[in-house]
Amino acid sequence: MIYTISPTGDSSGGEGALAVTKDGETEEYRYEFSGDREDYRCEIRFPDGTGWYWNQDADGFGSGGGSWYDTYMLSSPYPDPDILCEVIVELEAAPAGGGIGGRLIPAMILAALGLFELLKPRTAWYLSYGWRYKNAEPSDIALGVGRASGIVILICAAVLLFS
């Protein structure tokens, strides 16, 4: 069975509708969604008024069903609700962890530390170790390791920000 599934544009705040077309006929499926890609609740209302839901938690445990699901699913004229829920998750869910906004501040802090370590290794060494000793100077190896650490920290910040 081949279905074409598309949002109807009638969605706001986790509530919306999908237009599902099969054999040239289109039906509307209403839904409610809350959560992110790893921890969410998805409720679907089929055209005949019956419903189906799925709760997924961040630990990978999921549960759900509907009043008709166990006996009706094998002969249902509707698409598999698991597939509809996957489509809704793609449409509605923010990435786990709050998306780029949730990673922006930690990534910026890491980037600042990495740049400081890369551009001012002598000052970074002094703030870490030099203040403990009188007239101490960092070795060339310590400064090189500091610069290399700055590069690694900058790479980690980029990965955090863009992954």
CSV table of C-alpha atoms in Angstrom, one decimal, residues 21 30 64 96 103-104 134 162:
chain,number,residue,atom,x,y,z
A,21,THR,CA,-3.6,10.3,0.2
A,30,ARG,CA,-5.4,15.2,13.4
A,64,GLY,CA,1.1,3.1,23.5
A,96,ALA,CA,17.0,16.1,21.8
A,103,ARG,CA,24.1,23.8,23.0
A,104,LEU,CA,24.9,27.4,22.0
A,134,LYS,CA,58.1,32.5,42.1
A,162,PHE,CA,27.0,21.7,14.6
